[in-house]
Short mmCIF file of C-alpha atoms and ligand atoms in Angstrom, two decimals:
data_model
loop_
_atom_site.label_atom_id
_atom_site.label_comp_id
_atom_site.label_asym_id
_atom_site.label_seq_id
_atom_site.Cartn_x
_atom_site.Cartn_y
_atom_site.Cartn_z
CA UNK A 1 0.00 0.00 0.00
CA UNK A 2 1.16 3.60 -0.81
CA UNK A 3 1.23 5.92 1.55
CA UNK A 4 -1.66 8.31 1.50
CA UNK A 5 -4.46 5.20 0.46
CA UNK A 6 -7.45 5.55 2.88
CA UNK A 7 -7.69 2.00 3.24
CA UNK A 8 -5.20 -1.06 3.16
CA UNK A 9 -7.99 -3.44 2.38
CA UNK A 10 -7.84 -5.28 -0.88
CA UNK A 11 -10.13 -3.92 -3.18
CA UNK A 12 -12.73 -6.40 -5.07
CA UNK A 13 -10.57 -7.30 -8.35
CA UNK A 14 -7.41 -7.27 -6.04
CA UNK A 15 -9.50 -10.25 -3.34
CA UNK A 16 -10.73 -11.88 -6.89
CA UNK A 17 -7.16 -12.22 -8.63
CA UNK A 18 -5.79 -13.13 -4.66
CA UNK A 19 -8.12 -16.13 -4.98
CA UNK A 20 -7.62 -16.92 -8.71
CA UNK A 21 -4.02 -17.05 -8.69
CA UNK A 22 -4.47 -19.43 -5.12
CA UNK A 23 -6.81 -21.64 -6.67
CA UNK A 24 -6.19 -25.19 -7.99
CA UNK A 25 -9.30 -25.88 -9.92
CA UNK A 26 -11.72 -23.28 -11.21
CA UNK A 27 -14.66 -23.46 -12.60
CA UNK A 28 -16.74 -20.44 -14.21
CA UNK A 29 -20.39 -20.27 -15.01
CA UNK A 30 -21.40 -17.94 -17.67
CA UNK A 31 -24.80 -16.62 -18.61
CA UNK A 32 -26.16 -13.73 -21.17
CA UNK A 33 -24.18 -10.98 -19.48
CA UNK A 34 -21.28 -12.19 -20.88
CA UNK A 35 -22.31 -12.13 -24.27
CA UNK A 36 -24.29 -8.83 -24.49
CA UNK A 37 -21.44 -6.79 -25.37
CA UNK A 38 -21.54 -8.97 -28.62
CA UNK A 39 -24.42 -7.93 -29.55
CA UNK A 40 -26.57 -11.14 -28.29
CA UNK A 41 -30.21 -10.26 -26.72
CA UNK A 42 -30.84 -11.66 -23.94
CA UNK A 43 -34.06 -13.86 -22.80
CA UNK A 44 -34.69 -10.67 -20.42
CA UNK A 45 -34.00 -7.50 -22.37
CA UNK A 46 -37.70 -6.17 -23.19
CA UNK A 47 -36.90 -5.56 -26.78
CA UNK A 48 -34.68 -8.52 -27.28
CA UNK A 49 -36.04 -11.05 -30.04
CA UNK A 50 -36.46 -13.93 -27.07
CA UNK A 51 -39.52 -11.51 -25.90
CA UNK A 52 -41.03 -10.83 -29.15
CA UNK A 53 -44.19 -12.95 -30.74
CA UNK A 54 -41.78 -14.58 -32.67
CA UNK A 55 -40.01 -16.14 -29.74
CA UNK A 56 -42.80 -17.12 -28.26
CA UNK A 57 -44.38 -18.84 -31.17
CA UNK A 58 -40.96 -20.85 -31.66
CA UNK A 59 -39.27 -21.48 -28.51
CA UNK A 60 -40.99 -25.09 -28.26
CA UNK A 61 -39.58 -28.08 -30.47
CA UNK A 62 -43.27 -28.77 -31.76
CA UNK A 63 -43.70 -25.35 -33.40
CA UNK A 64 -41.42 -27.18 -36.01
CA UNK A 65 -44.37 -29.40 -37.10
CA UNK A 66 -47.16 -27.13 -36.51
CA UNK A 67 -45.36 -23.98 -38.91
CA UNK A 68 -42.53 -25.61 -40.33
CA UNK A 69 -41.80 -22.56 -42.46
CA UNK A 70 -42.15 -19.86 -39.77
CA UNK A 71 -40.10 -21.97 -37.26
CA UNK A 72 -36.91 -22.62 -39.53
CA UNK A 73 -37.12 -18.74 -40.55
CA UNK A 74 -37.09 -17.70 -37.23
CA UNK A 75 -34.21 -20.18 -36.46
CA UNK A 76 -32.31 -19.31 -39.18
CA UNK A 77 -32.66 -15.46 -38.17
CA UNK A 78 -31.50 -16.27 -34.64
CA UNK A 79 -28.29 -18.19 -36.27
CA UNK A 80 -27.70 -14.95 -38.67
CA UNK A 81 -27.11 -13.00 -35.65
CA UNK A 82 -25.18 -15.19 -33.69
CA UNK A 83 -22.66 -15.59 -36.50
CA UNK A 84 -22.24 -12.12 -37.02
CA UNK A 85 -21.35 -11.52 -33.49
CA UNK A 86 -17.62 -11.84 -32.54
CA UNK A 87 -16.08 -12.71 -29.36
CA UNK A 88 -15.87 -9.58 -26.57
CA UNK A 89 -13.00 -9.06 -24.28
CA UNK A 90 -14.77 -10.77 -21.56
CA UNK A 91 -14.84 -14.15 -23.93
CA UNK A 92 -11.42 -13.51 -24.18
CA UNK A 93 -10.14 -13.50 -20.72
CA UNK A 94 -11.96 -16.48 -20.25
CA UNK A 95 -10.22 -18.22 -22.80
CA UNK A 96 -7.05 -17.12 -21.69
CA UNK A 97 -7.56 -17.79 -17.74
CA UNK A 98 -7.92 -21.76 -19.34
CA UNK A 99 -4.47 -21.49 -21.12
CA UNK A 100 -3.02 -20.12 -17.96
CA UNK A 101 -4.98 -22.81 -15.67
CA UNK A 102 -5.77 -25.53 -17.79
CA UNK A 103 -7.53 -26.88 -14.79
CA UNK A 104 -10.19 -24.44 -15.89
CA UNK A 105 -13.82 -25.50 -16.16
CA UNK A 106 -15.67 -23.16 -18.53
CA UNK A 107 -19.77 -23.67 -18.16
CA UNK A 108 -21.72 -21.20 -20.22
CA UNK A 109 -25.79 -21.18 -20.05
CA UNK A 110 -25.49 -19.47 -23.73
CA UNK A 111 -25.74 -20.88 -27.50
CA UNK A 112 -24.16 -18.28 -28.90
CA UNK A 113 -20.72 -20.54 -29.38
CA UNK A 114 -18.65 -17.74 -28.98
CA UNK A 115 -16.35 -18.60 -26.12
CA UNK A 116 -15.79 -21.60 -28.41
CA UNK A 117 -14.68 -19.27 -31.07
CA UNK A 118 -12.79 -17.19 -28.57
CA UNK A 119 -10.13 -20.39 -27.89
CA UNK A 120 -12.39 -21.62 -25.01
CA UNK A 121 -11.95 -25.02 -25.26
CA UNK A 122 -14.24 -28.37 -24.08
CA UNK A 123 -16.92 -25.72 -23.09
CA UNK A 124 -19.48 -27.06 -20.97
CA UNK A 125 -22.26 -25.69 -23.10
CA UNK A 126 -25.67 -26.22 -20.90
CA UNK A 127 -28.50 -25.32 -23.71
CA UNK A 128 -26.38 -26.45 -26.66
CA UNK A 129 -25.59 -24.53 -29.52
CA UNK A 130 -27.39 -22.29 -32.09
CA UNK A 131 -24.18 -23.15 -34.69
CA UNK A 132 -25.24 -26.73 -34.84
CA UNK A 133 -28.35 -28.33 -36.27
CA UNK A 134 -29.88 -31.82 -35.89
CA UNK A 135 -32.45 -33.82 -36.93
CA UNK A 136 -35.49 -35.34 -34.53
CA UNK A 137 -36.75 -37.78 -37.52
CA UNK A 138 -33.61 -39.80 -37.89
CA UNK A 139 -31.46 -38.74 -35.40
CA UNK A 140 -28.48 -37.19 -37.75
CA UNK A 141 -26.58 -34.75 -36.55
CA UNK A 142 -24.10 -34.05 -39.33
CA UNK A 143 -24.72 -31.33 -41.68
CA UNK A 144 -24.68 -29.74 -44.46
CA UNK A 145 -27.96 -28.75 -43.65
CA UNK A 146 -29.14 -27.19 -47.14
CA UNK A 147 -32.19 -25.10 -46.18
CA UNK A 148 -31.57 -26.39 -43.06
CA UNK A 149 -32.93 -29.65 -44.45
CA UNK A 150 -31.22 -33.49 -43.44
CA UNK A 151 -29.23 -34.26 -45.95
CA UNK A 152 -30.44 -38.33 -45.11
CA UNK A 153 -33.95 -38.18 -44.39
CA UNK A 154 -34.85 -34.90 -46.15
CA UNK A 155 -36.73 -33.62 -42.86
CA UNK A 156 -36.68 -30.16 -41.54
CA UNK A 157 -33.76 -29.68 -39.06
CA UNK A 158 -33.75 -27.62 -36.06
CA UNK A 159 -31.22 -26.19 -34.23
CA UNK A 160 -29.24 -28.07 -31.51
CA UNK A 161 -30.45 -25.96 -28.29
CA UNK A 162 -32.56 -27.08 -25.89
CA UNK A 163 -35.88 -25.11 -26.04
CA UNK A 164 -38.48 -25.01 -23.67
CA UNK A 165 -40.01 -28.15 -21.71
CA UNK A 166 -36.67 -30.54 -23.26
CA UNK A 167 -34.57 -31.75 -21.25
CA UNK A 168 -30.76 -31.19 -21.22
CA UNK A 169 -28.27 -33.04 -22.72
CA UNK A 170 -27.03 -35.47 -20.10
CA UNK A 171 -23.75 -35.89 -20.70
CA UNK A 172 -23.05 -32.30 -20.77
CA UNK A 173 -24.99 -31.79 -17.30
CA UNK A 174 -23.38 -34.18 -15.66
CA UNK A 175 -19.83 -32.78 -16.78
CA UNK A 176 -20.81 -29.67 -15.13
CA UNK A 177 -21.83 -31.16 -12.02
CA UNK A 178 -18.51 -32.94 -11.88
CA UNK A 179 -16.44 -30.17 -12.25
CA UNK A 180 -18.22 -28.31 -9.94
CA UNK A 181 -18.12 -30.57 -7.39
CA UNK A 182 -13.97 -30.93 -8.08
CA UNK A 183 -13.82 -27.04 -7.91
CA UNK A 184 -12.60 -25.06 -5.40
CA UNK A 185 -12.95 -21.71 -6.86
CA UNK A 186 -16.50 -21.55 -8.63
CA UNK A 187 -17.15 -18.37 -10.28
CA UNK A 188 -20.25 -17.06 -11.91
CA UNK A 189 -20.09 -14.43 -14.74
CA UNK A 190 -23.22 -12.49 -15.61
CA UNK A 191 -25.85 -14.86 -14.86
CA UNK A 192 -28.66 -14.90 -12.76
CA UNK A 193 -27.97 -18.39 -11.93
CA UNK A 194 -31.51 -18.84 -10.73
CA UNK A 195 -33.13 -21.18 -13.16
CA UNK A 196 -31.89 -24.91 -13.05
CA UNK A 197 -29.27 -25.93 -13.36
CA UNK A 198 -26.97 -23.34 -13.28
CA UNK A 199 -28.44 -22.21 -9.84
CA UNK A 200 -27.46 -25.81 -8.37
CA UNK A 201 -24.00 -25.79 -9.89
CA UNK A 202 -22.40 -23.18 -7.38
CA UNK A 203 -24.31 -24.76 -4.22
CA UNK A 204 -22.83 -28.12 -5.83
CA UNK A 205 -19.06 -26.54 -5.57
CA UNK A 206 -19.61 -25.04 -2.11
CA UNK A 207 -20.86 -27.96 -0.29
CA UNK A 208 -17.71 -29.46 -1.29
CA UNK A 209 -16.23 -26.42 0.15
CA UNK A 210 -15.46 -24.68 -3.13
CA UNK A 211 -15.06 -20.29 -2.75
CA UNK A 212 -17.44 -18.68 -5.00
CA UNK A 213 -16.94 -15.38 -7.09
CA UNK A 214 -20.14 -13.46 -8.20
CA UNK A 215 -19.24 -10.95 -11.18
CA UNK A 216 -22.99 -9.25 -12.69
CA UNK A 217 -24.29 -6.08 -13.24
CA UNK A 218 -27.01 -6.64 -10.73
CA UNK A 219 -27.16 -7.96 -7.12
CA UNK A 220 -27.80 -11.41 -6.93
CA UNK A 221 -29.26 -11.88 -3.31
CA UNK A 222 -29.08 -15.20 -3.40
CA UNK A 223 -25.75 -15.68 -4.67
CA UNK A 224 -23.76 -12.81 -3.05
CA UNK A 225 -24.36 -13.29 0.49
CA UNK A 226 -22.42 -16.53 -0.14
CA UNK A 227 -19.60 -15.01 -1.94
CA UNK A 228 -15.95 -14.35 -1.24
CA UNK A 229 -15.90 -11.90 -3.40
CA UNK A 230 -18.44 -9.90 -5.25
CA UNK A 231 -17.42 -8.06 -8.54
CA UNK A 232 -20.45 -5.76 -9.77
CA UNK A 233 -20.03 -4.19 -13.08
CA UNK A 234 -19.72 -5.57 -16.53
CA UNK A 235 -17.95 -8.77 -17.89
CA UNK A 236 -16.03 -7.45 -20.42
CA UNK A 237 -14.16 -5.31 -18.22
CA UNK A 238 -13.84 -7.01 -14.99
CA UNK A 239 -12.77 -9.92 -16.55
CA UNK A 240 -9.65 -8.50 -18.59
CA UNK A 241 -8.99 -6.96 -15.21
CA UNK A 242 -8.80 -9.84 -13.08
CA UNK A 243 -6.42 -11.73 -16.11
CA UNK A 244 -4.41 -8.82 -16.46
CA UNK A 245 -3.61 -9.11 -12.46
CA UNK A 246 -3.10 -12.82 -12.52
CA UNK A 247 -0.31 -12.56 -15.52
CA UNK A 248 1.18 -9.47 -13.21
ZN1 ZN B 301 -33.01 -36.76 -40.80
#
């Protein structure tokens, strides 16, 4: 501490980088906040295309048989967005925190693909991905998908997220509940972590005595009492922040 500084306690990113570069195995939950400086909407934002009719009318795998047409346009609008998104800095640091703890976890609640595209590898990716396609009539899952048509059975494909009232993939689930129960630094970035499962993944990594980071732009009252640390502000600058320290 220099001399003049009001206080000599740690600040929030300084506690957050203490317990990142201490940690053995960390695991980090991601939800829309990390993407919305991409340019994704979000389920929540008023005017985002999750709220509109459209959404509505096609968030539920049957839409695709009862308006075929309307359902793979609306799809195929969602996908033209996500691919002309590109990674934010807060993608970034996450992909970089892996190379520099390979240890790292990365869980993401989105299906945007982008920490993927950022260098994120084996990403735990809850809801799937809007970048894939797949086929409920035969069970393919390898494109091309030419009008987003299978190539084997000729059937209308949909994308490979999980929409409402499907389950999730279980595989990928229970990979997340593994590595959160082998964490001991759990940290979740912009998510509400509220609706299942991502709100049992950090209670899963501290009852096995995991610390838990909170980084969002809003409280989260359940989250943050439980917290070591709590980061408020947006992911795509805290997050370059707290790599920057742990390469210091
Ligand atoms: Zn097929």
């Amino acid at each position: 501490m220099t001399l003049g500084t009001a206080s000599s306690s740690p600040s929030p990113v300084e506690s957050a980088i203490a317990l990142l570069g201490a940690a053995r195995r960390i695991v980090v939950l991601s939800g829309a906040g990390l993407s919305r400086a991409s340019g994704i909407p979000t389920y929540r934002d008023a005017d985002g295309l999750w709220m509109s009719q459209n959404a509505l009318q096609f968030s539920h795998a049957e839409d695709l048989q009862r308006d075929p047409k309307g359902f793979t346009r609306f799809w195929a609008r969602r996908l033209d967005t996500v691919e002309a998104a590109q990674p934010n800095p807060g993608h970034t640091a996450l992909a970089l925190l892996q190379r520099l703890r390979p240890a790292t976890r990365l869980i993401t609640q989105n299906v945007d693909g982008l920490l993927s595209i950022a260098g994120g590898l084996d990403v735990l990716e809850l809801h799937g991905s809007l970048r894939r396609w797949r086929c409920d009539h035969c069970g393919n899952r390898r494109g091309p998908w030419p009008f987003h048509r299978c190539m084997r059975c000729a059937s209308r494909a949909r994308p490979d997220v999980v929409m409402f009232g499907e389950m999730l993939n279980h595989g990928v689930l229970h990979d997340a509940q593994m590595a959160a129960q082998e964490s001991d630094l759990f940290m979740v970035v912009g998510s509400t972590a509220v609706v299942y499962p991502a709100a049992e993944l950090p209670q899963l990594a501290m009852s096995r005595g995991a610390r838990l980071i909170t980084l969002n732009m809003e409280p989260l009252p359940h989250l943050d009492a439980a917290a070591s640390v709590v980061l408020r502000g947006a992911a795509e600058v805290l997050l370059p922040q707290l790599l920057a320290g742990l390469q210091a």
